[in-house]
Coordinates of C-alpha atoms in Angstrom, one line a residue:
M1 CA 200.2 -4.5 120.6
S2 CA 198.0 -3.4 117.7
D3 CA 198.5 -4.6 114.3
P4 CA 198.2 -1.5 111.6
G5 CA 198.5 -4.0 109.1
G6 CA 195.8 -6.2 110.1
G7 CA 193.7 -3.2 110.8
K8 CA 193.9 -2.2 107.3
L9 CA 193.0 -5.8 106.1
K10 CA 190.0 -5.4 108.2
G11 CA 188.7 -2.5 106.8
M12 CA 189.7 -3.5 103.3
F13 CA 187.2 -6.7 103.8
R14 CA 184.8 -4.6 105.5
D15 CA 184.7 -2.3 102.3
T16 CA 184.8 -5.1 100.2
I17 CA 181.3 -7.0 101.9
F18 CA 180.0 -3.2 101.6
V19 CA 180.6 -3.0 97.9
V20 CA 179.7 -6.8 97.1
L21 CA 176.2 -6.3 98.8
G22 CA 175.5 -2.8 97.4
T23 CA 176.5 -4.3 94.0
Y24 CA 174.2 -6.8 93.7
S25 CA 171.5 -5.6 95.6
S26 CA 171.2 -2.4 93.5
Y27 CA 171.8 -4.8 90.4
F28 CA 169.0 -6.8 91.4
L29 CA 167.1 -3.6 91.9
S30 CA 167.9 -2.4 88.7
L31 CA 166.9 -6.0 87.1
I32 CA 163.2 -5.3 88.7
I33 CA 162.9 -1.9 87.3
S34 CA 163.7 -2.9 83.6
I35 CA 161.0 -5.9 83.8
V36 CA 158.6 -3.4 85.3
L37 CA 159.2 -1.0 82.6
A38 CA 159.2 -3.2 80.0
R39 CA 156.0 -4.5 81.1
K40 CA 154.0 -1.0 82.1
L41 CA 155.3 0.5 78.7
S42 CA 154.4 0.3 75.0
N43 CA 156.7 -0.6 72.6
H44 CA 157.2 2.8 71.1
N45 CA 157.4 4.7 74.3
Y46 CA 160.0 2.0 75.9
G47 CA 161.8 3.2 72.9
V48 CA 161.8 6.5 73.0
Y49 CA 162.7 6.1 76.5
S50 CA 165.8 4.3 75.4
V51 CA 166.8 6.4 72.8
V52 CA 166.8 9.5 75.3
L53 CA 168.5 7.6 77.8
G54 CA 171.1 6.6 74.8
G55 CA 171.7 10.4 74.3
Y56 CA 172.6 10.9 78.1
M57 CA 175.0 7.9 77.9
Q58 CA 176.5 9.2 74.9
G59 CA 177.1 13.0 76.1
A60 CA 178.3 11.9 79.3
M61 CA 180.9 9.8 77.8
A62 CA 182.3 12.8 75.3
L63 CA 181.8 15.4 78.3
S64 CA 183.6 13.8 81.2
L65 CA 186.1 15.3 80.4
G66 CA 188.7 12.5 82.4
I67 CA 187.4 14.2 85.6
S68 CA 186.2 10.6 87.2
P69 CA 189.8 9.3 86.7
I70 CA 191.5 12.1 88.1
I71 CA 188.9 12.1 91.3
Q72 CA 190.0 8.5 91.6
R73 CA 193.6 8.5 91.3
Y74 CA 194.3 11.8 93.4
L75 CA 191.9 12.4 96.0
P76 CA 192.9 9.1 97.9
E77 CA 196.6 10.4 97.3
F78 CA 195.8 13.8 98.5
L79 CA 193.6 12.2 101.9
G80 CA 196.3 10.1 102.4
K81 CA 199.1 12.7 102.5
K82 CA 196.8 14.9 104.6
N83 CA 196.6 17.6 102.0
R84 CA 193.5 19.4 102.9
R85 CA 193.8 22.1 100.6
G86 CA 194.6 20.0 97.5
A87 CA 191.7 17.6 98.2
L88 CA 189.0 20.1 98.9
S89 CA 190.0 22.1 95.8
L90 CA 190.0 18.5 93.5
Q91 CA 186.3 17.9 95.2
M92 CA 185.5 21.7 93.9
I93 CA 186.9 21.2 90.5
G94 CA 185.3 18.0 90.3
G95 CA 181.7 19.0 91.0
L96 CA 181.9 22.3 89.3
G97 CA 183.5 20.6 86.1
H98 CA 180.8 17.9 85.8
L99 CA 178.0 20.6 86.5
L100 CA 179.9 22.7 83.3
G101 CA 179.7 19.2 81.4
G102 CA 176.2 18.6 82.1
S103 CA 175.4 22.0 81.1
I104 CA 176.9 21.8 77.7
M105 CA 174.9 18.5 77.0
V106 CA 172.0 20.0 77.8
F107 CA 172.5 23.0 75.8
L108 CA 173.6 21.1 72.6
A109 CA 170.4 18.9 73.0
W110 CA 168.2 22.3 73.2
A111 CA 170.3 24.0 70.5
F112 CA 170.1 20.8 68.3
R113 CA 166.7 19.7 69.1
D114 CA 165.2 19.8 65.6
V115 CA 167.7 18.3 64.2
L116 CA 167.7 15.4 66.6
S117 CA 164.0 14.9 66.9
S118 CA 163.8 14.7 63.1
W119 CA 166.9 12.3 62.5
L120 CA 165.9 10.2 65.5
N121 CA 162.4 9.8 64.1
V122 CA 161.3 11.1 67.9
A123 CA 158.4 13.6 67.6
E124 CA 158.5 13.4 71.6
W125 CA 162.2 14.9 71.7
N126 CA 161.3 18.4 72.0
G127 CA 158.7 17.7 74.8
L128 CA 161.0 15.9 76.7
L129 CA 163.8 18.4 76.7
P130 CA 163.0 20.2 80.2
Y131 CA 162.9 16.6 81.8
F132 CA 166.1 15.6 80.2
A133 CA 167.5 18.5 81.3
L134 CA 166.7 18.3 84.8
F135 CA 167.9 14.3 84.8
T136 CA 170.9 15.1 83.4
I137 CA 172.3 17.6 85.5
L138 CA 171.2 15.4 88.6
K139 CA 172.5 12.2 87.2
F140 CA 176.0 13.4 86.0
E141 CA 176.6 15.5 89.2
A142 CA 176.1 12.4 91.1
T143 CA 178.3 10.3 89.2
V144 CA 181.1 12.3 90.6
F145 CA 180.0 12.5 94.0
D146 CA 180.0 8.5 93.8
E147 CA 183.7 8.7 93.1
M148 CA 184.5 11.1 95.5
L149 CA 182.9 8.9 98.3
T150 CA 184.5 5.9 97.0
A151 CA 187.8 7.8 97.5
H152 CA 186.8 8.7 101.1
R153 CA 185.8 5.2 101.6
S154 CA 182.6 5.9 102.3
Q155 CA 181.3 2.6 101.0
A156 CA 178.6 1.8 103.8
F157 CA 176.8 5.2 102.6
R158 CA 177.7 5.1 99.2
N159 CA 176.3 1.6 98.9
A160 CA 173.2 2.4 101.0
A161 CA 172.6 5.4 99.0
T162 CA 172.8 3.7 95.8
V163 CA 170.3 1.1 97.0
G164 CA 168.1 3.3 98.4
F165 CA 167.8 5.3 95.0
Q166 CA 167.0 2.6 93.5
A167 CA 164.3 1.5 95.7
L168 CA 163.0 4.9 95.3
K169 CA 162.8 4.5 91.4
L170 CA 161.0 0.9 91.6
T171 CA 158.6 2.3 94.0
L172 CA 157.7 5.4 91.9
F173 CA 157.5 3.1 88.7
I174 CA 155.2 0.4 90.3
V175 CA 152.3 2.6 92.2
W176 CA 152.5 5.5 89.9
L177 CA 153.7 4.8 86.4
P178 CA 150.4 3.6 84.1
S179 CA 150.1 0.4 82.6
E180 CA 149.8 1.2 78.8
G181 CA 149.7 -1.9 76.6
D182 CA 150.1 -1.6 73.2
I183 CA 149.0 1.8 72.8
P184 CA 151.0 5.1 74.4
L185 CA 149.0 6.8 76.9
V186 CA 149.5 10.6 76.9
G187 CA 151.6 12.1 79.5
T188 CA 153.4 8.5 80.5
L189 CA 156.7 9.5 79.5
E190 CA 156.5 12.8 81.3
K191 CA 155.7 11.0 84.4
L192 CA 158.4 8.7 83.7
F193 CA 161.0 11.0 83.4
T194 CA 159.7 13.0 86.3
F195 CA 160.0 10.0 88.7
L196 CA 163.8 9.7 87.3
V197 CA 164.2 13.9 87.8
I198 CA 162.7 13.0 91.4
S199 CA 164.9 9.6 92.5
N200 CA 168.1 11.5 91.4
G201 CA 167.3 15.1 93.0
V202 CA 167.1 13.0 96.3
Y203 CA 170.2 10.6 95.5
L204 CA 172.3 13.7 94.6
L205 CA 171.0 15.6 97.7
A206 CA 171.7 12.8 99.9
Y207 CA 175.5 12.3 98.1
L208 CA 176.0 16.3 98.7
G209 CA 175.2 16.2 102.5
R210 CA 177.6 13.4 103.2
M211 CA 180.1 15.1 101.4
I212 CA 180.1 18.2 103.0
G213 CA 180.0 16.4 106.5
L214 CA 183.4 14.3 104.9
S215 CA 184.7 17.5 103.9
K216 CA 184.8 18.8 107.0
N217 CA 186.3 16.4 108.7
I218 CA 189.5 16.1 106.2
E219 CA 193.0 16.1 108.0
G220 CA 195.2 18.7 107.2
G221 CA 199.2 19.0 107.9
G222 CA 200.5 18.4 104.5
D223 CA 199.0 21.3 102.5
E224 CA 199.9 21.4 98.9
A225 CA 199.2 23.2 95.7
L226 CA 197.4 20.6 93.0
P227 CA 199.4 19.1 90.9
I228 CA 197.7 20.6 87.7
R229 CA 199.9 19.5 84.8
R230 CA 200.3 15.7 86.3
M231 CA 196.4 15.8 86.8
A232 CA 195.7 17.0 83.6
R233 CA 198.0 14.4 81.7
Y234 CA 196.5 11.4 83.3
G235 CA 192.9 12.7 83.0
L236 CA 193.1 13.6 79.0
L237 CA 194.9 10.2 78.7
Q238 CA 192.3 8.6 80.4
Y239 CA 189.6 10.5 78.7
A240 CA 191.0 10.0 75.4
T241 CA 190.4 6.0 76.1
S242 CA 186.7 6.5 77.1
L243 CA 186.1 8.4 73.8
T244 CA 187.0 5.3 72.0
L245 CA 184.4 3.2 74.0
I246 CA 181.1 5.1 72.6
A247 CA 180.9 3.6 69.0
L248 CA 181.4 0.1 70.9
Y249 CA 178.3 0.6 73.5
T250 CA 175.0 0.1 72.4
D251 CA 173.6 3.4 73.1
I252 CA 175.1 4.7 69.9
D253 CA 173.1 1.6 68.3
T254 CA 170.0 2.7 69.4
W255 CA 170.2 6.1 68.2
I256 CA 171.1 4.6 64.5
I257 CA 167.9 2.0 65.0
S258 CA 165.5 5.0 65.6
H259 CA 167.0 6.9 62.7
Y260 CA 166.5 4.0 60.1
Q261 CA 163.8 2.1 61.6
Q262 CA 161.8 3.3 64.3
A263 CA 161.7 4.1 67.8
S264 CA 159.7 0.9 69.0
V265 CA 162.4 -1.4 67.5
A266 CA 165.3 0.4 69.2
G267 CA 163.0 -0.5 72.4
V268 CA 163.3 -4.1 71.1
Y269 CA 167.0 -3.9 70.7
R270 CA 167.3 -2.3 74.4
I271 CA 165.4 -4.9 75.6
A272 CA 167.3 -7.7 74.1
T273 CA 171.1 -6.1 75.4
Q274 CA 169.6 -5.4 78.8
I275 CA 168.9 -8.9 79.6
V276 CA 172.2 -9.9 78.2
T277 CA 173.9 -7.7 80.4
A278 CA 171.9 -8.8 83.2
L279 CA 172.3 -12.6 82.6
I280 CA 176.3 -11.9 82.0
A281 CA 176.6 -10.4 85.4
L282 CA 175.8 -13.4 87.1
V283 CA 179.1 -14.8 86.3
P284 CA 181.3 -13.0 88.9
M285 CA 184.0 -12.4 86.9
H286 CA 185.3 -9.3 88.2
L287 CA 184.8 -10.7 92.0
L288 CA 187.1 -13.5 90.6
L289 CA 189.6 -11.3 89.3
K290 CA 190.0 -9.3 92.5
V291 CA 190.2 -12.4 94.7
I292 CA 192.6 -14.4 92.3
V293 CA 195.0 -12.3 90.0
P294 CA 196.3 -10.4 93.5
V295 CA 198.2 -13.4 94.6
Y296 CA 199.6 -14.3 91.8
V297 CA 200.6 -10.8 90.6
K298 CA 202.5 -10.9 94.1
E299 CA 204.3 -13.8 93.2
Y300 CA 205.0 -11.8 89.9
T301 CA 206.5 -8.8 91.5
E302 CA 208.7 -11.0 93.2
K303 CA 209.9 -13.4 91.3
Q304 CA 209.2 -11.7 87.5
D305 CA 208.1 -15.1 86.5
K306 CA 205.6 -14.8 83.2
G307 CA 204.6 -18.5 83.8
Q308 CA 203.0 -17.4 86.8
L309 CA 200.9 -15.1 84.7
A310 CA 200.1 -17.7 82.3
Q311 CA 199.3 -19.9 85.3
V312 CA 196.6 -17.0 86.3
F313 CA 195.2 -17.1 82.8
R314 CA 194.7 -20.9 82.6
F315 CA 193.1 -20.5 85.9
Y316 CA 191.1 -17.5 85.4
N317 CA 189.9 -18.7 82.2
K318 CA 188.6 -22.2 83.3
M319 CA 186.8 -20.4 86.3
V320 CA 184.9 -18.2 83.8
T321 CA 184.0 -20.8 81.2
V322 CA 182.6 -22.8 84.1
F323 CA 180.0 -20.5 84.6
L324 CA 179.7 -19.0 81.1
F325 CA 179.2 -21.3 78.8
P326 CA 176.5 -23.0 80.8
L327 CA 174.8 -19.8 81.0
L328 CA 174.8 -19.5 76.9
V329 CA 173.3 -23.0 76.4
G330 CA 170.3 -22.4 78.7
A331 CA 169.8 -18.8 77.5
L332 CA 169.8 -20.0 74.1
I333 CA 167.3 -22.5 74.6
L334 CA 165.1 -20.6 76.9
A335 CA 165.3 -17.2 75.5
E336 CA 161.7 -17.3 74.4
P337 CA 160.1 -18.4 77.5
L338 CA 162.4 -16.2 79.2
I339 CA 161.5 -12.8 77.5
V340 CA 157.8 -13.9 77.2
H341 CA 156.9 -14.5 80.5
I342 CA 159.2 -12.8 82.5
Y343 CA 159.1 -9.6 80.3
D344 CA 156.1 -9.4 78.0
P345 CA 155.1 -11.1 74.8
K346 CA 155.1 -8.1 72.8
W347 CA 158.9 -8.1 73.3
I348 CA 159.0 -11.7 71.2
D349 CA 161.0 -9.4 68.4
A350 CA 163.8 -9.3 71.1
V351 CA 164.4 -13.1 70.9
S352 CA 166.8 -13.3 68.1
P353 CA 169.0 -10.3 68.7
F354 CA 169.0 -11.5 72.4
R355 CA 170.4 -14.5 71.1
I356 CA 173.1 -13.1 68.5
Y357 CA 174.2 -10.5 71.3
F358 CA 174.3 -13.3 73.9
A359 CA 177.0 -15.5 71.7
A360 CA 178.6 -12.5 71.2
M361 CA 179.2 -11.6 74.8
V362 CA 179.8 -15.2 75.9
A363 CA 182.7 -14.9 73.3
T364 CA 183.9 -11.5 74.0
H365 CA 183.8 -12.5 78.0
F366 CA 185.8 -15.7 77.4
L367 CA 188.8 -14.1 75.3
N368 CA 188.6 -11.1 78.0
T369 CA 190.0 -13.2 80.5
M370 CA 193.0 -12.0 79.3
S371 CA 192.7 -8.4 79.8
F372 CA 194.7 -7.9 83.1
L373 CA 198.0 -9.3 81.2
P374 CA 198.6 -6.3 79.4
L375 CA 198.1 -4.3 82.5
I376 CA 200.6 -6.1 84.4
L377 CA 203.0 -6.3 81.8
E378 CA 202.8 -2.5 81.0
K379 CA 201.6 -3.0 77.5
P380 CA 198.7 -0.5 77.2
E381 CA 198.9 -0.4 73.3
I382 CA 197.7 -3.8 73.0
T383 CA 194.0 -2.8 74.4
L384 CA 194.7 0.5 72.2
W385 CA 194.7 -1.1 69.0
S386 CA 191.7 -3.2 69.6
R387 CA 189.8 -0.2 69.7
L388 CA 190.2 -0.1 65.5
F389 CA 187.0 -1.9 65.6
L390 CA 185.0 1.1 66.5
I391 CA 185.2 2.0 63.2
Y392 CA 184.2 -1.5 62.0
N393 CA 181.3 -1.3 64.1
I394 CA 180.2 2.1 62.9
V395 CA 180.1 1.4 59.4
M396 CA 178.8 -2.3 59.9
D397 CA 175.7 -0.1 61.6
F398 CA 175.0 1.9 58.9
I399 CA 175.5 -1.0 56.3
L400 CA 173.1 -3.7 58.3
I401 CA 170.7 -1.7 60.3
P402 CA 168.6 -0.3 57.5
L403 CA 168.2 -3.6 56.0
D404 CA 164.9 -5.8 56.3
G405 CA 164.9 -9.2 57.5
P406 CA 167.2 -11.2 59.5
F407 CA 170.7 -9.4 59.2
G408 CA 168.5 -6.0 59.4
G409 CA 167.2 -4.1 62.2
A410 CA 168.0 -4.7 65.7
N411 CA 169.9 -8.1 64.4
G412 CA 172.0 -5.9 62.4
A413 CA 172.8 -3.6 65.6
A414 CA 173.7 -7.1 67.4
I415 CA 175.8 -8.5 64.5
A416 CA 177.9 -5.5 64.2
T417 CA 178.4 -4.5 67.7
G418 CA 178.8 -8.1 68.9
S419 CA 181.5 -9.0 66.0
A420 CA 183.4 -5.8 66.6
L421 CA 183.8 -6.7 70.3
I422 CA 185.3 -10.3 69.2
F423 CA 187.7 -9.1 66.2
G424 CA 189.0 -6.8 69.2
Y425 CA 189.7 -9.2 71.5
V426 CA 191.3 -11.9 68.8
L427 CA 193.4 -9.2 68.0
S428 CA 194.4 -8.1 71.5
F429 CA 195.1 -11.9 72.3
G430 CA 197.4 -12.1 69.1
M431 CA 199.3 -9.4 70.0
L432 CA 199.6 -10.5 74.0
R433 CA 201.0 -13.7 72.4
R434 CA 204.0 -12.0 71.5
H435 CA 205.0 -11.2 74.9
I436 CA 204.0 -14.3 77.0
R437 CA 203.4 -17.6 76.1
V438 CA 199.4 -18.0 77.3
R439 CA 197.4 -20.8 76.0
I440 CA 193.7 -21.1 76.5
P441 CA 193.3 -24.4 78.4
W442 CA 190.8 -25.9 75.6
R443 CA 191.2 -29.6 76.8
A444 CA 189.9 -28.5 80.5
N445 CA 187.1 -26.1 78.7
F446 CA 186.0 -28.8 76.5
R447 CA 185.0 -30.8 79.7
T448 CA 182.7 -27.8 80.5
I449 CA 181.4 -27.6 77.0
F450 CA 180.5 -31.1 77.1
F451 CA 178.7 -31.1 80.7
G452 CA 176.7 -27.7 79.2
G453 CA 176.0 -29.9 76.0
L454 CA 174.2 -32.6 78.1
M455 CA 172.6 -30.0 80.3
G456 CA 171.4 -28.4 76.9
L457 CA 169.8 -32.2 76.3
V458 CA 167.7 -32.0 79.4
L459 CA 166.6 -28.7 78.8
W460 CA 165.8 -28.8 75.1
P461 CA 162.4 -31.0 75.7
L462 CA 161.4 -29.1 79.0
A463 CA 161.6 -25.8 77.0
G464 CA 158.1 -26.6 75.2
W465 CA 156.2 -27.4 78.8
I466 CA 157.1 -24.1 80.1
S467 CA 153.8 -22.1 80.7
G468 CA 154.6 -19.2 83.4
I469 CA 157.2 -17.9 85.6
P470 CA 156.8 -21.0 88.0
S471 CA 157.6 -23.7 85.4
L472 CA 160.2 -21.6 84.2
L473 CA 162.0 -21.0 87.5
L474 CA 161.4 -24.8 87.8
V475 CA 163.0 -25.6 84.1
I476 CA 165.9 -23.1 85.2
A477 CA 166.5 -25.0 88.3
V478 CA 166.5 -28.5 87.0
G479 CA 169.3 -27.5 84.5
I480 CA 171.4 -25.3 87.4
L481 CA 171.3 -28.7 89.6
F482 CA 172.2 -31.1 86.5
Y483 CA 175.0 -28.9 85.4
G484 CA 176.4 -28.4 89.0
V485 CA 176.3 -31.9 89.8
L486 CA 178.6 -32.8 86.7
A487 CA 180.8 -29.6 87.2
W488 CA 181.5 -30.3 91.0
R489 CA 182.2 -34.1 90.5
F490 CA 184.2 -33.9 87.3
H491 CA 185.7 -30.4 87.7
A492 CA 187.9 -28.9 85.4
F493 CA 190.8 -27.7 87.8
D494 CA 194.1 -29.5 88.1
E495 CA 195.4 -30.2 91.7
E496 CA 197.1 -27.1 92.1
E497 CA 194.1 -24.9 91.2
A498 CA 191.7 -27.2 93.1
G499 CA 193.7 -26.9 96.3
R500 CA 193.6 -23.0 95.9
L501 CA 189.8 -22.9 95.7
N502 CA 189.5 -25.1 98.6
T503 CA 191.8 -22.8 100.6
A504 CA 189.9 -19.9 99.7
L505 CA 186.2 -21.7 100.3
G506 CA 187.7 -22.4 103.8
R507 CA 186.8 -26.2 103.1
R508 CA 187.5 -29.1 100.9
V509 CA 185.0 -28.6 98.1
F510 CA 186.9 -29.8 95.2
R511 CA 189.0 -33.3 95.2

């Protein structure tokens, strides 16, 4: 006799494998692309590229209209109910809605082209508008098709297409993008954005072809009209929430830096924050959350025991700290050789904002281990109140970025955005404690911090010995090995937590 539940679990496991492989492969290629661009482009042209890309990111968030969350939430429901008419209608609305949003973005960029060019101090803005228009339409449309493929559970194709898209971009940049050095070459930016248009066009066509095939095979039988009011309410609420994030993303910092300083300084800031994001992504926080939390949430649903949730938080916080703190120590000590040897010596000015932003992101992700609790406890207002600090971020950007010296420019942007995120999570944590007794497991975490400090003492004298990428990688390997042995032999987990980890790993790793 077949086991429907077992088949579903196997399908979920298969999808998870595709997502993990696709996500990390795409992430790795994206990291290589950022290094190639940092090495090939001049500081000025990289800054212009950052400003234009920041314009797309801000416009995409402002004009998303809540369509993607609606696709995420309702398309799987319609497919499950065999509501063919509803599914096809929603896909049509999603595609046309993003086409409209992208067109509005392009129109605004064209209508205010002179104002934007002047305010951003980017003389190239008007000349890049045709490329920006094509890139925006193609990229924005591809994002909504990505959500549709996820709803159809076409994870194998989706992730293969994403990896192929990144590989195509990387190939175009490596083979045909000229290496400028310090002085910009005429036509380099046009080539760069032409390659972005080509790769996004291929990406969208691949998605479109797959969606046409999937749409033909949608099962019918439960055809119903779209619940327009329900969908609109949900989409608008999600849209309102996402709008508040615009002021906390680094793209708006890039624009303000370009206005008060110059495009090259905006490029320095983007390099610094990109490297931080890439390194933080090495910590498998989201994967840990998906693996660990569902087990405890099931128990909470059955027993309504907040103590179970507090236990999840302690376990998750320890797990994240085990990865996060040694990464912080290593990044702070090796920041200069990392940027100079892997990216380029011309980005030496990115070292300081990198260190500031990295420290802030570590503190943010450390506190973010409580983020699942407001969702389970149905207390969304906790997250909403923390968004008040977006106002603080904008005000501090306009105060600090115009300054010269160690607290201005890219450093000022890192201080403003980093502190805004930290203050927001501190407020959320304080509010959360009114509803559930959660405590940070400082005693266990101090063990991790101590081992990370010992690793730092080993890395500190070795940092001056680094003369290139091979020696940098060797020093990093020494640090990982030294810390890994200590963290494994004297781990921070109690007996029950160690048992759960051993069960998940399928062998007795932790004693």
